[in-house]
Amino acid sequence: MRPNEINWSQLGFGYMKADWRFRSFWKDGKWDEGGLFDNDRITISEASTSLHYGQQCFEGLKAYTAKDGSIHLFRPDENAKRMQATCDRILMPHYETEKFIEACKQVVKANREWVPPYGYGATLYLRPFLIGIGDNIGVKPAPEFLFSIFCMPVGAYFKAGLAPVKFIVTDYDRAAPNGTGAAKVGGNYAGSLLPHEIAAKQGYADCIYLDPATHTKIEEVGAANFFGITKDGVFVTPKSPSILPSITKLSLIQIARDYLGMKVEERDVLIDNLDEFAEAGACGTAAVITPIASITHKGKEKIFFSETEVGPVTRKLYDTLTGIQFGEIEAPKGWIFEVE
């Protein structure tokens, strides 16, 4: 499919082969200059650590066509920093922040006709990843690495868009104490496939993960971060070393405080104390915000604002964040990187 054949208003969240992707290789202690490739297939050694020992990580960010027609990236420096933190955890070389941002811009420029036009709510999703490659069969860091970024136009992650969905608490753990929960590694997501499937078969959008040590506190909602709005209007989000630091959540915290004048708390969220919340949601790059209609735990369902309607605070948070991303609302300094 070519860009002129796409119905921008009907886009879902799925893979679509765009024309160009960026690749850079690390060997002998340094990265090469990198460049654009038109081939969507990569060839690596069968002994690559990414295949056997999970030495790999990835990121997700978006490019937007703003109201004025310009194209920009939203906080790519934060994605670069998070990837570097993950690399530290699993012993991979950093891809420097400035080079990361420049590579993102190259991919967007090269695939400019794939960037959805303003007004459809669609975006160009970028997927940077870094993997261990080369000949290595021992359990040790790879001798070589590949950094790459590919992209595709996407619409809403959930078919219903901004609409409340139901979740259920799972008995499975997403991460171990002092494990890799705060790193964006593929193994975290592989481990979530079975709990998600179980939840989906029961009619839920996804599952809620509790802290692995005590199973009393909410940590994550599927592959997203949790937030709740208390009955007295406080924005609350869990705090734990096992939670992936979401850039969307980081942005919502600042929006809640600086744009909506709300008090913000990062703290424990007890699964047995959900009655403190008038609204709840999940947030992440792909879905932005997913309103939570209800959470079921041990056979008991807690319904928040509504099973069918989006809560007023959740709506304001969503409208403000997407307004900033699409250039309709002035962004905080340093959030927007224009692709010229």
C-alpha positions as semicolon CSV with decimal commas, in nm:
position;residue;x (nm);y (nm);z (nm)
1;M;0,000;0,000;0,000
2;R;0,118;0,349;-0,086
3;P;0,040;0,666;0,116
4;N;-0,207;0,793;-0,144
5;E;-0,411;0,474;-0,094
6;I;-0,443;0,511;0,284
7;N;-0,771;0,612;0,445
8;W;-0,620;0,819;0,727
9;S;-0,942;0,817;0,929
10;Q;-0,954;0,436;0,934
11;L;-0,600;0,361;1,044
12;G;-0,550;0,110;1,324
13;F;-0,234;0,026;1,512
14;G;-0,052;-0,223;1,292
15;Y;0,265;-0,271;1,091
16;M;0,289;-0,109;0,752
17;K;0,608;-0,106;0,549
18;A;0,724;0,251;0,488
19;D;1,002;0,328;0,241
20;W;1,306;0,397;0,459
21;R;1,456;0,299;0,794
22;F;1,776;0,403;0,973
23;R;2,050;0,158;1,077
24;S;2,383;0,193;1,253
25;F;2,624;-0,083;1,353
26;W;2,853;-0,101;1,659
27;K;3,177;-0,291;1,618
28;D;3,525;-0,267;1,768
29;G;3,401;-0,032;2,038
30;K;3,226;0,231;1,826
31;W;2,920;0,310;1,616
32;D;2,949;0,370;1,244
33;E;2,789;0,678;1,086
34;G;2,467;0,497;1,010
35;G;2,235;0,561;0,721
36;L;1,901;0,497;0,553
37;F;1,806;0,159;0,406
38;D;1,510;0,066;0,187
39;N;1,518;-0,305;0,278
40;D;1,290;-0,403;0,567
41;R;1,476;-0,729;0,632
42;I;1,788;-0,769;0,846
43;T;2,038;-1,057;0,844
44;I;2,218;-1,140;1,168
45;S;2,424;-1,426;1,307
46;E;2,231;-1,727;1,433
47;A;2,439;-1,693;1,752
48;S;2,328;-1,334;1,825
49;T;2,266;-1,261;2,193
50;S;1,938;-1,089;2,105
51;L;1,802;-1,424;1,985
52;H;1,922;-1,642;2,273
53;Y;1,970;-1,425;2,580
54;G;1,731;-1,137;2,523
55;Q;2,000;-0,872;2,493
56;Q;1,780;-0,619;2,316
57;C;1,559;-0,320;2,383
58;F;1,323;-0,088;2,199
59;E;1,142;0,245;2,218
60;G;0,826;0,396;2,075
61;L;0,757;0,758;1,983
62;K;0,554;0,954;1,730
63;A;0,585;1,225;1,469
64;Y;0,289;1,462;1,428
65;T;0,161;1,695;1,160
66;A;0,076;2,007;1,357
67;K;-0,212;2,245;1,296
68;D;0,022;2,485;1,112
69;G;0,139;2,208;0,878
70;S;0,479;2,155;1,037
71;I;0,598;1,810;1,136
72;H;0,752;1,748;1,474
73;L;0,859;1,486;1,726
74;F;0,735;1,476;2,083
75;R;1,009;1,455;2,348
76;P;1,248;1,221;2,159
77;D;1,527;1,316;2,400
78;E;1,338;1,136;2,676
79;N;1,316;0,822;2,461
80;A;1,690;0,840;2,402
81;K;1,757;0,871;2,775
82;R;1,526;0,580;2,858
83;M;1,694;0,361;2,598
84;Q;2,032;0,449;2,746
85;A;1,909;0,351;3,094
86;T;1,791;0,017;2,953
87;C;2,127;-0,032;2,781
88;D;2,302;0,020;3,115
89;R;2,086;-0,253;3,270
90;I;2,162;-0,517;3,005
91;L;2,516;-0,411;2,909
92;M;2,471;-0,258;2,566
93;P;2,644;0,055;2,432
94;H;2,458;0,387;2,443
95;Y;2,335;0,546;2,126
96;E;2,395;0,914;2,203
97;T;2,096;1,144;2,252
98;E;2,176;1,389;1,974
99;K;2,247;1,108;1,727
100;F;1,924;0,936;1,833
101;I;1,721;1,252;1,768
102;E;1,893;1,314;1,435
103;A;1,827;0,954;1,326
104;C;1,458;0,997;1,413
105;K;1,445;1,313;1,206
106;Q;1,613;1,139;0,911
107;V;1,352;0,863;0,919
108;V;1,063;1,113;0,932
109;K;1,209;1,326;0,650
110;A;1,272;1,023;0,429
111;N;0,917;0,896;0,488
112;R;0,748;1,237;0,480
113;E;0,459;1,123;0,259
114;W;0,376;0,854;0,518
115;V;0,316;1,114;0,790
116;P;-0,063;1,143;0,833
117;P;-0,205;1,491;0,763
118;Y;-0,344;1,706;1,042
119;G;-0,703;1,654;1,144
120;Y;-0,733;1,275;1,151
121;G;-0,577;1,207;1,490
122;A;-0,328;0,977;1,318
123;T;0,050;0,988;1,359
124;L;0,373;0,840;1,229
125;Y;0,488;0,584;1,485
126;L;0,864;0,535;1,518
127;R;1,013;0,216;1,660
128;P;1,383;0,248;1,754
129;F;1,548;-0,073;1,870
130;L;1,895;-0,187;1,971
131;I;1,999;-0,553;1,961
132;G;2,304;-0,766;2,031
133;I;2,438;-0,936;1,716
134;G;2,751;-1,119;1,603
135;D;2,894;-1,463;1,674
136;N;2,860;-1,539;2,044
137;I;2,730;-1,849;2,220
138;G;2,842;-1,778;2,578
139;V;2,625;-1,588;2,825
140;K;2,802;-1,255;2,791
141;P;2,749;-0,924;2,608
142;A;2,744;-0,936;2,229
143;P;3,056;-0,848;2,028
144;E;2,849;-0,631;1,793
145;F;2,524;-0,435;1,806
146;L;2,264;-0,296;1,568
147;F;2,063;0,021;1,628
148;S;1,771;0,082;1,394
149;I;1,455;0,291;1,356
150;F;1,160;0,204;1,136
151;C;0,820;0,372;1,111
152;M;0,459;0,339;1,003
153;P;0,142;0,553;1,011
154;V;-0,096;0,455;1,291
155;G;-0,435;0,545;1,430
156;A;-0,586;0,457;1,766
157;Y;-0,433;0,164;1,957
158;F;-0,776;0,047;2,075
159;K;-1,048;0,026;1,809
160;A;-1,292;0,217;2,030
161;G;-1,051;0,512;2,058
162;L;-1,094;0,721;2,373
163;A;-1,355;0,502;2,539
164;P;-1,360;0,328;2,878
165;V;-1,252;-0,036;2,886
166;K;-1,248;-0,301;3,158
167;F;-0,943;-0,461;3,320
168;I;-0,891;-0,756;3,553
169;V;-0,613;-0,814;3,806
170;T;-0,385;-1,105;3,714
171;D;-0,203;-1,345;3,946
172;Y;0,097;-1,334;3,713
173;D;0,389;-1,101;3,785
174;R;0,513;-0,861;3,521
175;A;0,856;-0,814;3,682
176;A;1,069;-0,940;3,969
177;P;1,197;-0,723;4,255
178;N;1,529;-0,571;4,139
179;G;1,462;-0,716;3,793
180;T;1,418;-0,549;3,456
181;G;1,071;-0,399;3,508
182;A;1,200;-0,044;3,464
183;A;1,389;-0,136;3,145
184;K;1,213;-0,147;2,809
185;V;1,326;-0,497;2,711
186;G;1,134;-0,742;2,498
187;G;1,129;-1,009;2,767
188;N;0,891;-0,800;2,976
189;Y;0,643;-0,804;2,690
190;A;0,688;-1,173;2,605
191;G;0,598;-1,254;2,966
192;S;0,281;-1,047;2,937
193;L;0,136;-1,232;2,636
194;L;-0,022;-1,518;2,833
195;P;-0,181;-1,299;3,106
196;H;-0,317;-1,071;2,833
197;E;-0,466;-1,364;2,644
198;I;-0,631;-1,497;2,958
199;A;-0,779;-1,153;3,032
200;A;-0,898;-1,108;2,672
201;K;-1,073;-1,445;2,671
202;Q;-1,263;-1,332;2,981
203;G;-1,379;-1,018;2,800
204;Y;-1,129;-0,766;2,938
205;A;-0,906;-0,527;2,747
206;D;-0,599;-0,637;2,944
207;C;-0,483;-0,717;3,295
208;I;-0,358;-0,522;3,595
209;Y;-0,022;-0,624;3,741
210;L;0,037;-0,592;4,115
211;D;0,373;-0,552;4,286
212;P;0,560;-0,885;4,280
213;A;0,664;-0,875;4,647
214;T;0,325;-0,835;4,821
215;H;0,057;-0,842;4,550
216;T;-0,118;-0,552;4,721
217;K;-0,022;-0,251;4,506
218;I;-0,098;-0,163;4,143
219;E;0,211;-0,136;3,926
220;E;0,111;-0,143;3,560
221;V;-0,193;-0,181;3,336
222;G;-0,097;-0,424;3,063
223;A;0,185;-0,249;2,880
224;A;0,091;0,095;3,014
225;N;0,121;0,304;3,331
226;F;-0,172;0,354;3,571
227;F;-0,312;0,682;3,698
228;G;-0,612;0,766;3,911
229;I;-0,802;1,086;3,991
230;T;-0,913;1,095;4,354
231;K;-1,255;1,217;4,456
232;D;-1,096;1,544;4,570
233;G;-0,916;1,594;4,237
234;V;-0,561;1,469;4,300
235;F;-0,368;1,305;4,015
236;V;-0,215;0,986;4,157
237;T;0,022;0,742;3,989
238;P;0,211;0,445;4,136
239;K;0,574;0,470;4,235
240;S;0,788;0,158;4,217
241;P;1,135;0,057;4,090
242;S;0,963;-0,214;3,881
243;I;0,755;0,029;3,671
244;L;0,867;0,138;3,326
245;P;0,906;0,518;3,337
246;S;0,647;0,625;3,081
247;I;0,715;0,947;2,889
248;T;0,340;0,993;2,849
249;K;0,298;0,967;3,227
250;L;0,586;1,208;3,282
251;S;0,409;1,452;3,051
252;L;0,069;1,404;3,216
253;I;0,217;1,475;3,558
254;Q;0,340;1,814;3,436
255;I;0,014;1,884;3,251
256;A;-0,196;1,799;3,557
257;R;0,015;2,027;3,775
258;D;0,090;2,319;3,541
259;Y;-0,207;2,327;3,301
260;L;-0,493;2,196;3,515
261;G;-0,369;2,319;3,853
262;M;-0,398;1,977;4,013
263;K;-0,207;1,830;4,303
264;V;0,008;1,535;4,195
265;E;0,114;1,235;4,404
266;E;0,347;0,951;4,306
267;R;0,289;0,685;4,570
268;D;0,160;0,337;4,646
269;V;-0,182;0,258;4,500
270;L;-0,340;-0,019;4,704
271;I;-0,564;-0,258;4,512
272;D;-0,796;-0,275;4,813
273;N;-0,833;0,103;4,822
274;L;-0,973;0,177;4,475
275;D;-1,273;0,355;4,622
276;E;-1,053;0,664;4,664
277;F;-1,063;0,719;4,286
278;A;-1,340;0,888;4,090
279;E;-1,161;0,822;3,758
280;A;-0,878;0,598;3,643
281;G;-0,679;0,546;3,328
282;A;-0,382;0,384;3,159
283;C;-0,129;0,589;2,965
284;G;0,146;0,522;2,713
285;T;0,278;0,631;2,374
286;A;0,065;0,394;2,166
287;A;-0,277;0,459;2,320
288;V;-0,198;0,799;2,481
289;I;-0,473;0,755;2,744
290;T;-0,710;0,462;2,787
291;P;-0,992;0,541;3,034
292;I;-1,048;0,255;3,278
293;A;-1,416;0,171;3,316
294;S;-1,359;-0,084;3,591
295;I;-1,108;-0,312;3,760
296;T;-1,207;-0,661;3,871
297;H;-1,012;-0,817;4,158
298;K;-1,096;-1,148;4,325
299;G;-1,441;-1,148;4,170
300;K;-1,528;-0,794;4,280
301;E;-1,567;-0,521;4,018
302;K;-1,486;-0,159;4,098
303;I;-1,650;0,078;3,849
304;F;-1,501;0,424;3,821
305;F;-1,664;0,727;3,653
306;S;-1,865;0,534;3,395
307;E;-1,862;0,216;3,191
308;T;-1,945;0,413;2,875
309;E;-1,842;0,777;2,923
310;V;-1,497;0,934;2,966
311;G;-1,448;1,117;3,297
312;P;-1,412;1,498;3,280
313;V;-1,058;1,511;3,420
314;T;-0,938;1,226;3,202
315;R;-1,088;1,408;2,903
316;K;-0,907;1,731;2,995
317;L;-0,577;1,548;3,035
318;Y;-0,620;1,379;2,697
319;D;-0,729;1,694;2,517
320;T;-0,442;1,896;2,663
321;L;-0,174;1,640;2,586
322;T;-0,292;1,575;2,231
323;G;-0,345;1,948;2,182
324;I;0,021;2,002;2,268
325;Q;0,132;1,716;2,045
326;F;-0,065;1,846;1,745
327;G;0,041;2,208;1,794
328;E;-0,299;2,335;1,909
329;I;-0,177;2,427;2,259
330;E;0,156;2,585;2,345
331;A;0,399;2,322;2,467
332;P;0,635;2,346;2,762
333;K;0,987;2,442;2,658
334;G;1,184;2,152;2,515
335;W;0,894;1,919;2,441
336;I;0,866;1,974;2,065
337;F;1,142;1,899;1,811
338;E;1,054;2,024;1,465
339;V;1,152;1,818;1,163
340;E;1,260;2,074;0,906
